[in-house]
PDB file of N, CA, C and O in Angstrom:
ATOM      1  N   UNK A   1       0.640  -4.965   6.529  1.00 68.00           N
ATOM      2  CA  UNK A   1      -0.088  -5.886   5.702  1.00 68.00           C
ATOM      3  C   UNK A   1      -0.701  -5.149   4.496  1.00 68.00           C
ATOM      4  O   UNK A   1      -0.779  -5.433   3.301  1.00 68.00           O
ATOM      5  N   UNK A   2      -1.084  -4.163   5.193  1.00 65.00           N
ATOM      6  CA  UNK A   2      -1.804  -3.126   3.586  1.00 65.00           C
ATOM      7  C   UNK A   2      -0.880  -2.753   2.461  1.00 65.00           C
ATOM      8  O   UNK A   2      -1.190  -2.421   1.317  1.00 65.00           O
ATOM      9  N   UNK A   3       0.343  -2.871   3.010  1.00 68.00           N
ATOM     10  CA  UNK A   3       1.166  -2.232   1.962  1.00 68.00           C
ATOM     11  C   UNK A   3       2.075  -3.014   1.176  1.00 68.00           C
ATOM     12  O   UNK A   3       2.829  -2.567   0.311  1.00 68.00           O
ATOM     13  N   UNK A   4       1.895  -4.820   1.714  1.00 70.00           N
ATOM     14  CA  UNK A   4       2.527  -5.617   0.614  1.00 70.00           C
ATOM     15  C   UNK A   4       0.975  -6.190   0.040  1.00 70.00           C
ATOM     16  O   UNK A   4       1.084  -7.246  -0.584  1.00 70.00           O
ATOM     17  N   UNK A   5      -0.383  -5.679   0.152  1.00 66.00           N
ATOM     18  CA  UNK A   5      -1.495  -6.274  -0.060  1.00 66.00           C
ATOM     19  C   UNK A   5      -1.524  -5.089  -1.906  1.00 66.00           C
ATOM     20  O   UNK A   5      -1.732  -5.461  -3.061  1.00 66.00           O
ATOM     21  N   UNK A   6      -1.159  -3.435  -1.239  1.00 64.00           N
ATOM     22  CA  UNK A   6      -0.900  -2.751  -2.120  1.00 64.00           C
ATOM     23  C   UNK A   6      -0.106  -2.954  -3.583  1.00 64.00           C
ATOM     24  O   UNK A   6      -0.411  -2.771  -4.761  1.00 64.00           O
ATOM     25  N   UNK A   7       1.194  -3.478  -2.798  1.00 66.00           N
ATOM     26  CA  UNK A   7       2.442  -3.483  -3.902  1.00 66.00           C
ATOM     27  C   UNK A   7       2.335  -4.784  -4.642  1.00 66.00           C
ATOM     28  O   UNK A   7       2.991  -5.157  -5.616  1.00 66.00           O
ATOM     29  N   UNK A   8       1.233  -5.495  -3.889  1.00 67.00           N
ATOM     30  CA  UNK A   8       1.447  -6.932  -5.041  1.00 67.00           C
ATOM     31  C   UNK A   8       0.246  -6.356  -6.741  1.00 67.00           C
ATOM     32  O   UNK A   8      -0.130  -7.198  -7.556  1.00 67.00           O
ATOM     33  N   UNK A   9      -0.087  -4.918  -6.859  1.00 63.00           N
ATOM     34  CA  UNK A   9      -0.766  -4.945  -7.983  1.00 63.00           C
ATOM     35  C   UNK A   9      -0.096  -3.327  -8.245  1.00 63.00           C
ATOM     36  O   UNK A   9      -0.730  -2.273  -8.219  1.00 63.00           O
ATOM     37  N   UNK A  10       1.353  -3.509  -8.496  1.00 59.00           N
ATOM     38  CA  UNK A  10       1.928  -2.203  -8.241  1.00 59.00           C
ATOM     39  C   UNK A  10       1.946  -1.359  -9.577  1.00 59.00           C
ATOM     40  O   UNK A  10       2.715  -0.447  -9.883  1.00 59.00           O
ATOM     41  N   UNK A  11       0.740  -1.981 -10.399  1.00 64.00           N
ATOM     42  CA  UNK A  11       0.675  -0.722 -11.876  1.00 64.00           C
ATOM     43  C   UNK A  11      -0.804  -0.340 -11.462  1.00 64.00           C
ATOM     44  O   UNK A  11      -1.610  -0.402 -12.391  1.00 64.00           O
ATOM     45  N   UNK A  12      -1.309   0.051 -10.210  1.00 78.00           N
ATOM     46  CA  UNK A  12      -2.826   0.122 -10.362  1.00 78.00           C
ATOM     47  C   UNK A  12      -2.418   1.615  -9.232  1.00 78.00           C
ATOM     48  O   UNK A  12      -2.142   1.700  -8.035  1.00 78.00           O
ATOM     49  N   UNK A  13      -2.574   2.692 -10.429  1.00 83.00           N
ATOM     50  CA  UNK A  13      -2.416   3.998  -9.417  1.00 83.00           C
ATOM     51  C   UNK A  13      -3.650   4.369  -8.464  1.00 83.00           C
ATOM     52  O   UNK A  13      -3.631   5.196  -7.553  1.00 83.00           O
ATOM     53  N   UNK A  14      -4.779   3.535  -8.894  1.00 82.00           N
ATOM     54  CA  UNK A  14      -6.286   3.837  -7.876  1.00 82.00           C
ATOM     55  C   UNK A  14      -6.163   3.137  -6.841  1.00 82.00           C
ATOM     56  O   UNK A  14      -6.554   3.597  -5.768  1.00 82.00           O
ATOM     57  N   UNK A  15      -5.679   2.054  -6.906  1.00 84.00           N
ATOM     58  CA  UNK A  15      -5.034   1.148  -5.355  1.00 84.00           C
ATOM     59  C   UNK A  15      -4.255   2.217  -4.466  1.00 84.00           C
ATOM     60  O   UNK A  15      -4.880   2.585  -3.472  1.00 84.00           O
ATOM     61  N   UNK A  16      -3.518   2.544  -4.578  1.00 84.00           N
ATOM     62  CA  UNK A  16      -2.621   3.208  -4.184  1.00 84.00           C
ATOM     63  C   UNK A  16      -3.317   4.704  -3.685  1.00 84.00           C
ATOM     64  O   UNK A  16      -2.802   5.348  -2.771  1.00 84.00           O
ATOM     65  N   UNK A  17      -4.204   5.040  -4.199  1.00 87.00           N
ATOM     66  CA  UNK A  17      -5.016   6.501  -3.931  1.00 87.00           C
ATOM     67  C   UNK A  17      -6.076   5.962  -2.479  1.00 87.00           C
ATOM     68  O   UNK A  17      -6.304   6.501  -1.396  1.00 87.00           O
ATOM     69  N   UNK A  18      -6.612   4.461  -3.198  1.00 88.00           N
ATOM     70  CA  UNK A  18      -7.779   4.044  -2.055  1.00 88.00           C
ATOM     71  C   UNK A  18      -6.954   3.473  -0.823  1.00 88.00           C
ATOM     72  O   UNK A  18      -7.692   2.816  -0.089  1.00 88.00           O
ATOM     73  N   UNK A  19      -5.414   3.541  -0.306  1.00 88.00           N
ATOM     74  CA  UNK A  19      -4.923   3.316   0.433  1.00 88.00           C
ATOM     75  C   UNK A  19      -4.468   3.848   1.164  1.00 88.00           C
ATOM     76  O   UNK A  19      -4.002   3.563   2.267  1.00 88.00           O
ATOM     77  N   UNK A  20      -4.628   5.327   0.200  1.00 92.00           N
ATOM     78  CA  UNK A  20      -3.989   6.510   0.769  1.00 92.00           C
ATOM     79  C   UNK A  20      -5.148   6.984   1.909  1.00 92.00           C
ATOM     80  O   UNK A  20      -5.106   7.200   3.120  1.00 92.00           O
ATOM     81  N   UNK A  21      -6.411   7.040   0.668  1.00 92.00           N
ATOM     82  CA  UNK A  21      -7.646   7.308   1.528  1.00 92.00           C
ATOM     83  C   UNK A  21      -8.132   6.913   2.923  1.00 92.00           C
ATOM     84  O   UNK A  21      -8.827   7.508   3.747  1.00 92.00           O
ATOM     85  N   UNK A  22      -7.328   5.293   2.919  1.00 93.00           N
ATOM     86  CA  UNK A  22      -7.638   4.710   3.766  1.00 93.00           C
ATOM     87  C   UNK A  22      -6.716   5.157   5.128  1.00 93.00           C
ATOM     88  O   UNK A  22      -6.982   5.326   6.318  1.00 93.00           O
ATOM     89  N   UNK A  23      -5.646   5.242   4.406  1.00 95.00           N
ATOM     90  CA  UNK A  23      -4.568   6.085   5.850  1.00 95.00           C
ATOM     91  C   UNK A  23      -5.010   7.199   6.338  1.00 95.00           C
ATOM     92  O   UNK A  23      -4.782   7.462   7.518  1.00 95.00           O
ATOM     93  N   UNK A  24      -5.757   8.106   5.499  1.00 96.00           N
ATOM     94  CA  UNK A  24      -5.699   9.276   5.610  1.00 96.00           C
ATOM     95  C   UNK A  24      -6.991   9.509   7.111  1.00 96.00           C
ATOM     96  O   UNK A  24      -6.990  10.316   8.041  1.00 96.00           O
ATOM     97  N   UNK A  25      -7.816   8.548   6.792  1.00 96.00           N
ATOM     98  CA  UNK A  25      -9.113   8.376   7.039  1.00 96.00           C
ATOM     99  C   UNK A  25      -8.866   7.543   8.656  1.00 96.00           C
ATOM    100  O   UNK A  25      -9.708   7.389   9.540  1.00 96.00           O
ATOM    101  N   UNK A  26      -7.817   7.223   8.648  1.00 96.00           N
ATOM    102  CA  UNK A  26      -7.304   6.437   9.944  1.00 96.00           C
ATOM    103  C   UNK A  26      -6.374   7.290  10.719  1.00 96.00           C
ATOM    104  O   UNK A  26      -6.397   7.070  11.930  1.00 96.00           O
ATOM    105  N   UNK A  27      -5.609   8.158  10.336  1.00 97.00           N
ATOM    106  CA  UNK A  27      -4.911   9.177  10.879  1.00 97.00           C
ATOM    107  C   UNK A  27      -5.891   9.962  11.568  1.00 97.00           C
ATOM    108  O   UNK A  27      -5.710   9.981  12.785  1.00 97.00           O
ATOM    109  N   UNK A  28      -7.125  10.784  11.048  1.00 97.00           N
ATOM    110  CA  UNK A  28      -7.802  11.519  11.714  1.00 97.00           C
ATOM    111  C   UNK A  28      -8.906  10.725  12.997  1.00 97.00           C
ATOM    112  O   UNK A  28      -9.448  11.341  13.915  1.00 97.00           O
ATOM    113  N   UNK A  29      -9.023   9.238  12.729  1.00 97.00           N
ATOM    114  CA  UNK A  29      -9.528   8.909  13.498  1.00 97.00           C
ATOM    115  C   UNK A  29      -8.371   8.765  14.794  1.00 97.00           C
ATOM    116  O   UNK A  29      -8.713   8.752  15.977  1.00 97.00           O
ATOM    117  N   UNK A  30      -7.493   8.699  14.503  1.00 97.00           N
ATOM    118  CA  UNK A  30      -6.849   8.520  15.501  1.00 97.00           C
ATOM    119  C   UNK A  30      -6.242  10.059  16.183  1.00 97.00           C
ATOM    120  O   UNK A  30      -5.688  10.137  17.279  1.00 97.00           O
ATOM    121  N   UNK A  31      -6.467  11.086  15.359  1.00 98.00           N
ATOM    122  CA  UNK A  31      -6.317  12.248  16.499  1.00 98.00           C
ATOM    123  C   UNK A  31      -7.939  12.761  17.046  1.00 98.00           C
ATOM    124  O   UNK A  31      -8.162  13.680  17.834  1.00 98.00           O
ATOM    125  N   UNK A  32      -9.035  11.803  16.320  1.00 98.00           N
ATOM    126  CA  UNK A  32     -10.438  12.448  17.417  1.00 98.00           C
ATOM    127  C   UNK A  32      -9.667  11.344  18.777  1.00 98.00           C
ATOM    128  O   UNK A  32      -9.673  11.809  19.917  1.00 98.00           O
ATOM    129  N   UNK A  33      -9.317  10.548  18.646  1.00 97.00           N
ATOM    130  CA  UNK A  33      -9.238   9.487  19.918  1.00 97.00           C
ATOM    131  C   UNK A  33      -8.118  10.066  20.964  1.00 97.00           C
ATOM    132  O   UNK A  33      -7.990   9.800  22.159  1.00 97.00           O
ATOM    133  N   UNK A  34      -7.179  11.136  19.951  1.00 97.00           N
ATOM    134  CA  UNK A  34      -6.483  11.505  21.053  1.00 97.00           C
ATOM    135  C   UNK A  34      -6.742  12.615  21.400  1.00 97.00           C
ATOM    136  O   UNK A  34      -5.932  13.092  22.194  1.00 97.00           O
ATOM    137  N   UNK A  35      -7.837  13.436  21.026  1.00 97.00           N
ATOM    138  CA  UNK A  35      -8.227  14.723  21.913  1.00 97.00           C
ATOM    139  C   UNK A  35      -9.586  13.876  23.001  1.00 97.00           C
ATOM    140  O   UNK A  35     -10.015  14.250  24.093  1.00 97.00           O
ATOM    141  N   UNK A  36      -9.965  12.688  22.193  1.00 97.00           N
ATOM    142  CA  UNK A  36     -11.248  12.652  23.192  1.00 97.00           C
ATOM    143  C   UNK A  36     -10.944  11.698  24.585  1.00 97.00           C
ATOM    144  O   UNK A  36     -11.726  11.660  25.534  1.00 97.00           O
ATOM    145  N   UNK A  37      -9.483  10.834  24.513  1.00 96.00           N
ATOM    146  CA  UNK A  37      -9.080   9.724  25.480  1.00 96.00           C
ATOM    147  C   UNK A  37      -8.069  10.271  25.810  1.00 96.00           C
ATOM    148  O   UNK A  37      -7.180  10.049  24.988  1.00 96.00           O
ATOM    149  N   UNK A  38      -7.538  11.329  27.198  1.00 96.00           N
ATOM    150  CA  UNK A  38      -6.464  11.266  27.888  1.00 96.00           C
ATOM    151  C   UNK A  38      -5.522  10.728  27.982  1.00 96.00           C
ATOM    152  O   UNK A  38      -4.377  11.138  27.795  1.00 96.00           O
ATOM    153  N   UNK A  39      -6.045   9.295  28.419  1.00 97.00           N
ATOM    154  CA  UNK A  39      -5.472   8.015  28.823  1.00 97.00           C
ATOM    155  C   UNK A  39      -4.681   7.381  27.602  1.00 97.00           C
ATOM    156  O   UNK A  39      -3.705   6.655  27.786  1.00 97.00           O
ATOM    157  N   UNK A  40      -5.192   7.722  26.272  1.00 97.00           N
ATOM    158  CA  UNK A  40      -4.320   7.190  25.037  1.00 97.00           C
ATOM    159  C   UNK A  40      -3.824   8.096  23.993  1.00 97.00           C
ATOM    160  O   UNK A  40      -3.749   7.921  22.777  1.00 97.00           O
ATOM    161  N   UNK A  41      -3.431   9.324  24.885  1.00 97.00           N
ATOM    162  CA  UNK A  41      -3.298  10.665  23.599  1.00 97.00           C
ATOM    163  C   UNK A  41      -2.123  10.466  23.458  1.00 97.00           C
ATOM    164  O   UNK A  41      -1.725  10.374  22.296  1.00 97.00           O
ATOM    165  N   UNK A  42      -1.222  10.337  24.474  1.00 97.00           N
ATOM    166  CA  UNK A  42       0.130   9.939  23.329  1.00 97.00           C
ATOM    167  C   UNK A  42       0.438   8.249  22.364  1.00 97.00           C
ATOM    168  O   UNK A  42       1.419   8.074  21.642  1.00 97.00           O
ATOM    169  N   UNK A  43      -0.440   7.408  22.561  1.00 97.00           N
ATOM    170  CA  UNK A  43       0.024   6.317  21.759  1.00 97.00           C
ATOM    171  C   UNK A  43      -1.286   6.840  19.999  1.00 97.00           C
ATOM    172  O   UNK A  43      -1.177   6.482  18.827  1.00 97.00           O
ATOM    173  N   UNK A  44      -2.178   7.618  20.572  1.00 98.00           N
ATOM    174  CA  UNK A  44      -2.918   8.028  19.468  1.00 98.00           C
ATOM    175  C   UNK A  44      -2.616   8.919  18.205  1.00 98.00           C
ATOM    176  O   UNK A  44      -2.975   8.750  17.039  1.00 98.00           O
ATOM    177  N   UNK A  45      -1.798   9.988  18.811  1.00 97.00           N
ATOM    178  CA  UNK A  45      -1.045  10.690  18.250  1.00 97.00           C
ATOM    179  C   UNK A  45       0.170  10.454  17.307  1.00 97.00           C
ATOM    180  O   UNK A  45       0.473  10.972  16.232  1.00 97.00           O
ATOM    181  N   UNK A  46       0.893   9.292  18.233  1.00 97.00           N
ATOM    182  CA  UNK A  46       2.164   8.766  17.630  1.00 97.00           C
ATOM    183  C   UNK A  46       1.308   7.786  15.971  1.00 97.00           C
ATOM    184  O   UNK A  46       1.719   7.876  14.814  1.00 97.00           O
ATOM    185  N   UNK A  47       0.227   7.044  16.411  1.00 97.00           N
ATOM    186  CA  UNK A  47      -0.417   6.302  15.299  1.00 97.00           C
ATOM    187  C   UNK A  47      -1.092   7.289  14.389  1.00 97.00           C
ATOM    188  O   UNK A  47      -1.316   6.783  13.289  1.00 97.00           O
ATOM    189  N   UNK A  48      -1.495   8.559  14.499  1.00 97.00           N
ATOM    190  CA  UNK A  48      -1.965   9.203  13.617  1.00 97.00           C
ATOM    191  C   UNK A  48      -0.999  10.183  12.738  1.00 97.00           C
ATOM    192  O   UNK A  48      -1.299  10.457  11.576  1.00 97.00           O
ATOM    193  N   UNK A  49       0.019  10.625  13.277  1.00 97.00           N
ATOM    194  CA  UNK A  49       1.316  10.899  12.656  1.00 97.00           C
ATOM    195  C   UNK A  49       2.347   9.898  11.654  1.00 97.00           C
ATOM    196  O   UNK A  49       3.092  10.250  10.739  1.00 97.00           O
ATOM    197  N   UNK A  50       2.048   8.365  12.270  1.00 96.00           N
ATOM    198  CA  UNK A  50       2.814   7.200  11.036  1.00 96.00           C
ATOM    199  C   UNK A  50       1.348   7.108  10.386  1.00 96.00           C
ATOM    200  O   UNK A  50       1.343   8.105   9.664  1.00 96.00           O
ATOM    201  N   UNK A  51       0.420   6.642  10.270  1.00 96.00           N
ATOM    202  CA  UNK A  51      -1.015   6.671   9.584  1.00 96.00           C
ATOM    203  C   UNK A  51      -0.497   7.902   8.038  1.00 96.00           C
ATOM    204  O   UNK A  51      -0.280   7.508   6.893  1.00 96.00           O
ATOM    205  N   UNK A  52      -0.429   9.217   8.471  1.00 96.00           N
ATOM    206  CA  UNK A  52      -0.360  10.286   7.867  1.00 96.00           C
ATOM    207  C   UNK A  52       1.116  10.089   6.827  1.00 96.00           C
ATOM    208  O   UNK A  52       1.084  10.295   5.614  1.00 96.00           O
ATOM    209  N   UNK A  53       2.323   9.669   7.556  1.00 96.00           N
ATOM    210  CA  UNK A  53       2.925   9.362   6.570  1.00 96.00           C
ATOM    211  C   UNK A  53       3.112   7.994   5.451  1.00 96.00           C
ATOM    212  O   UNK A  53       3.659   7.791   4.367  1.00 96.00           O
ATOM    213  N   UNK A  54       2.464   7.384   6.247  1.00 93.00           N
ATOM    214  CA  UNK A  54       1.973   6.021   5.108  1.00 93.00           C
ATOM    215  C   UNK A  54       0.671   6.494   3.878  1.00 93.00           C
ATOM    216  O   UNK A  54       0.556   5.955   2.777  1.00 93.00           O
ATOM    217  N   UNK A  55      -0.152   7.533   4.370  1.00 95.00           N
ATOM    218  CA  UNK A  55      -0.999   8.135   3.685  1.00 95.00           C
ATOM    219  C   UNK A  55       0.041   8.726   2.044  1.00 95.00           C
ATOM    220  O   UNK A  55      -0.066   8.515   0.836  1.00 95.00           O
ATOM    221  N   UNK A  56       0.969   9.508   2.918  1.00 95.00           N
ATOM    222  CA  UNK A  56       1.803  10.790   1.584  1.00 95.00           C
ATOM    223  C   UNK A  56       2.442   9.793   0.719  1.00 95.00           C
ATOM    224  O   UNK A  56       2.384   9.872  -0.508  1.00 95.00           O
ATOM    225  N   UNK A  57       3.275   8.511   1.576  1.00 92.00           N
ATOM    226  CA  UNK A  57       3.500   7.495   0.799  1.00 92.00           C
ATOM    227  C   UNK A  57       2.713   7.088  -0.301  1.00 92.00           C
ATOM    228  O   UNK A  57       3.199   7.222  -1.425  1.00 92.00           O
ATOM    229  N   UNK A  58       1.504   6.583  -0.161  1.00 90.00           N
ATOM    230  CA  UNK A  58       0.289   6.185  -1.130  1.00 90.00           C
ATOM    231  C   UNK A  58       0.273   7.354  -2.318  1.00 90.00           C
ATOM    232  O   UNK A  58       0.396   7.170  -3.529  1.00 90.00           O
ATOM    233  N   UNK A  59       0.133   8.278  -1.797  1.00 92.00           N
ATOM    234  CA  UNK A  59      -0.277   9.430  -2.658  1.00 92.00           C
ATOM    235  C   UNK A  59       0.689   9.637  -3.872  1.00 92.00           C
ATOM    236  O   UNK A  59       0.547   9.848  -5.076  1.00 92.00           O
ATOM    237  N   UNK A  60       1.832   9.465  -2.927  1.00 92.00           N
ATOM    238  CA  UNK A  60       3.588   9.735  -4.283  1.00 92.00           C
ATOM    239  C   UNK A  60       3.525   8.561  -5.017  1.00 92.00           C
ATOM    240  O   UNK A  60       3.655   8.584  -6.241  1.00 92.00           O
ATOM    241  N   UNK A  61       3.360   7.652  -4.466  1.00 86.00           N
ATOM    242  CA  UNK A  61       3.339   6.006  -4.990  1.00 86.00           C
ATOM    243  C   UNK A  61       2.478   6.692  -6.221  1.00 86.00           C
ATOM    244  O   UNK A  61       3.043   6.971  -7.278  1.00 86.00           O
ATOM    245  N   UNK A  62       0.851   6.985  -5.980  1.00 86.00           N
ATOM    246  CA  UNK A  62       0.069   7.221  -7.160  1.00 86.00           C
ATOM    247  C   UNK A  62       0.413   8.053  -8.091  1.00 86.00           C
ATOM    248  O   UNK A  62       0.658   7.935  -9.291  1.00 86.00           O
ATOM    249  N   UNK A  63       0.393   8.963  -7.311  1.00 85.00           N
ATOM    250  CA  UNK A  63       1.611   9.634  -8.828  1.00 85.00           C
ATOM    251  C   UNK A  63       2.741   9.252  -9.520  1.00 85.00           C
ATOM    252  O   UNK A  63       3.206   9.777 -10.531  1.00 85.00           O
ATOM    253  N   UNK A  64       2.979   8.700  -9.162  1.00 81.00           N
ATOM    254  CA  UNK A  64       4.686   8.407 -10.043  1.00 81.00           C
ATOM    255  C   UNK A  64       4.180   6.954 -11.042  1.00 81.00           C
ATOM    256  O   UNK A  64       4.722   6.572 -12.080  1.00 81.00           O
ATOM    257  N   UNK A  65       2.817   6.250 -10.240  1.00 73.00           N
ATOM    258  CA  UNK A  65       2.376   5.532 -11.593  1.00 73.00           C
ATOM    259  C   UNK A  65       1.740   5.771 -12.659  1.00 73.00           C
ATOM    260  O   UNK A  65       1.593   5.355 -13.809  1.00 73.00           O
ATOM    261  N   UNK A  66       1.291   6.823 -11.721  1.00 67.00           N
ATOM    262  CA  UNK A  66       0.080   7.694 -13.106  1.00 67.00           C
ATOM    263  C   UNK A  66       1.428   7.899 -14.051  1.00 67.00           C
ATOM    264  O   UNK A  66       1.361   7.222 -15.077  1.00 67.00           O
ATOM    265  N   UNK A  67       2.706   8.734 -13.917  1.00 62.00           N
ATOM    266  CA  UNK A  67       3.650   9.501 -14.597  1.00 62.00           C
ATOM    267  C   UNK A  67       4.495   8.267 -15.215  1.00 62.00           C
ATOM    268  O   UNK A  67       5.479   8.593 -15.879  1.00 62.00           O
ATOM    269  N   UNK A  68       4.117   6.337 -15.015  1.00 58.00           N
ATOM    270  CA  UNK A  68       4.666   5.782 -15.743  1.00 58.00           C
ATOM    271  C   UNK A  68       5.981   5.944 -15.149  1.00 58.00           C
ATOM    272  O   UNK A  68       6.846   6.398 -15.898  1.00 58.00           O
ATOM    273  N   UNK A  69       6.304   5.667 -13.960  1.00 52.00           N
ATOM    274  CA  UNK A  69       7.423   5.486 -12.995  1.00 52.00           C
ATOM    275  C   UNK A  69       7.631   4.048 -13.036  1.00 52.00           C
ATOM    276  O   UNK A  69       6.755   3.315 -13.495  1.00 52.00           O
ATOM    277  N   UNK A  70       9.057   3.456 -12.454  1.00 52.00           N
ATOM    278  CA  UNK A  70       9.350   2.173 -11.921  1.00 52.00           C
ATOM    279  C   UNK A  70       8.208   1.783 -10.296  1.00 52.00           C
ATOM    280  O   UNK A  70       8.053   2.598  -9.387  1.00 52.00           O
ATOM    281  N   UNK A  71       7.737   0.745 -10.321  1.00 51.00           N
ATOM    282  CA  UNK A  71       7.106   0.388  -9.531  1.00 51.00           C
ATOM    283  C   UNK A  71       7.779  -0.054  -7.951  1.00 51.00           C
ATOM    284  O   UNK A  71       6.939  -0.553  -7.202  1.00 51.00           O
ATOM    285  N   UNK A  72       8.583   0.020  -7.623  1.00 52.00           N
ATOM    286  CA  UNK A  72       9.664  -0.025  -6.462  1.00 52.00           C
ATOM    287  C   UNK A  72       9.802   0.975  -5.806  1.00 52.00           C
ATOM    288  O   UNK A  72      10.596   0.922  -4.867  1.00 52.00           O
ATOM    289  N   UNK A  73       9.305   1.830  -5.990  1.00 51.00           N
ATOM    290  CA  UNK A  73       9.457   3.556  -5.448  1.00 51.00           C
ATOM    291  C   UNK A  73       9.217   3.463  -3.849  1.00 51.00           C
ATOM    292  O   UNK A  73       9.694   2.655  -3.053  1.00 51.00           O
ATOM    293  N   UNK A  74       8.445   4.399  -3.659  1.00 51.00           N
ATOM    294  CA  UNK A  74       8.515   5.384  -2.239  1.00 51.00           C
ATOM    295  C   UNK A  74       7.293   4.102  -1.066  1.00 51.00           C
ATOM    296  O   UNK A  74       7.160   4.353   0.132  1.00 51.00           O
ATOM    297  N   UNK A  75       6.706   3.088  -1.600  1.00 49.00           N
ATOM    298  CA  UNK A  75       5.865   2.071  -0.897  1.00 49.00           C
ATOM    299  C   UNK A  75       6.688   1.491   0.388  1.00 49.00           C
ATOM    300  O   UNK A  75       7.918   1.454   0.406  1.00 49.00           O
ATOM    301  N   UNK A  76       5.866   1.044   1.456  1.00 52.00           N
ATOM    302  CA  UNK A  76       6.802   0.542   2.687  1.00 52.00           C
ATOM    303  C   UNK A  76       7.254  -0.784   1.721  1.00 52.00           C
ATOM    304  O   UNK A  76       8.459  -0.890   1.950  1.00 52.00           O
ATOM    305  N   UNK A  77       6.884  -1.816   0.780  1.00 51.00           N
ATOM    306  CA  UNK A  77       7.155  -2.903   0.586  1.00 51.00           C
ATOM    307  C   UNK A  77       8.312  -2.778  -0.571  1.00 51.00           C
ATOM    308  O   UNK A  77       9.300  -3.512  -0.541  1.00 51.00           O
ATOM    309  N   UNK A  78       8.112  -1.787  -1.600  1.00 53.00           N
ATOM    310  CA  UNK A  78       9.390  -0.911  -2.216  1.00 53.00           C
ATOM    311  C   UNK A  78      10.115  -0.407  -1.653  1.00 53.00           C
ATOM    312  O   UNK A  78      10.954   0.132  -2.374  1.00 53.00           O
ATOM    313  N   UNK A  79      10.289  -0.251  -0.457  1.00 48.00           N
ATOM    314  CA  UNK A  79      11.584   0.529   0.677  1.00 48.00           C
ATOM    315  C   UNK A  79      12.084  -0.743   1.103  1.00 48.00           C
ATOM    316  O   UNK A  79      13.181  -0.636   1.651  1.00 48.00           O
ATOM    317  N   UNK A  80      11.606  -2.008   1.025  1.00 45.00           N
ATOM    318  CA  UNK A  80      12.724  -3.013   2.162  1.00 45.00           C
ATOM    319  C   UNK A  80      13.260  -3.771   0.791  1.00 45.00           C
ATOM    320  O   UNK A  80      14.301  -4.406   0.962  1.00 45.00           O
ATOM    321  N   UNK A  81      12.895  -3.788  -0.079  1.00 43.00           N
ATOM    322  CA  UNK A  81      13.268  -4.640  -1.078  1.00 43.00           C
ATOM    323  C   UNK A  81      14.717  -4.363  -0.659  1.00 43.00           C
ATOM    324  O   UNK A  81      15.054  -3.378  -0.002  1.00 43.00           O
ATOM    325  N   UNK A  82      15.673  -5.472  -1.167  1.00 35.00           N
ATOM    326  CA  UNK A  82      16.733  -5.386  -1.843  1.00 35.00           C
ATOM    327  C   UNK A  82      17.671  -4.817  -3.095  1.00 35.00           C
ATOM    328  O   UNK A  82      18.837  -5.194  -3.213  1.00 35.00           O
TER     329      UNK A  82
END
């Protein structure tokens, strides 16, 4: 949902940074949960590892608008297009 919420304002490279932030910021919560919950360290791990690459996503996304790129690029909602 974040990432066709992202791509619907796909010339705004600070969207794309505060989304990153936001992955980035959700990845680490999700490896305190998997050193501190046994019981959910491997489904925590697996979510903080896709978290992290939806994060690098955001980040390339922002750059390549800052650099005045095509807006279809490296985004999960720019990857299914047609």
């Amino acid at each position: 949902m974040q990432a066709l919420i992202v791509e619907a304002a796909p010339t705004s490279a600070a969207l794309h940074l505060g989304a990153g932030v936001v992955d980035s910021l959700h990845s680490v919560s999700m490896v305190a949960l998997a050193i501190a919950d046994r019981r959910r360290r491997r489904a925590a791990a697996l979510d903080a590892v896709l978290a992290a690459l939806f994060a690098g996503m955001e980040f390339a996304a922002a750059g390549r608008r800052k650099a005045g790129a095509p807006a279809s690029g490296g985004t999960l909602a720019g990857m299914m297009q047609c």
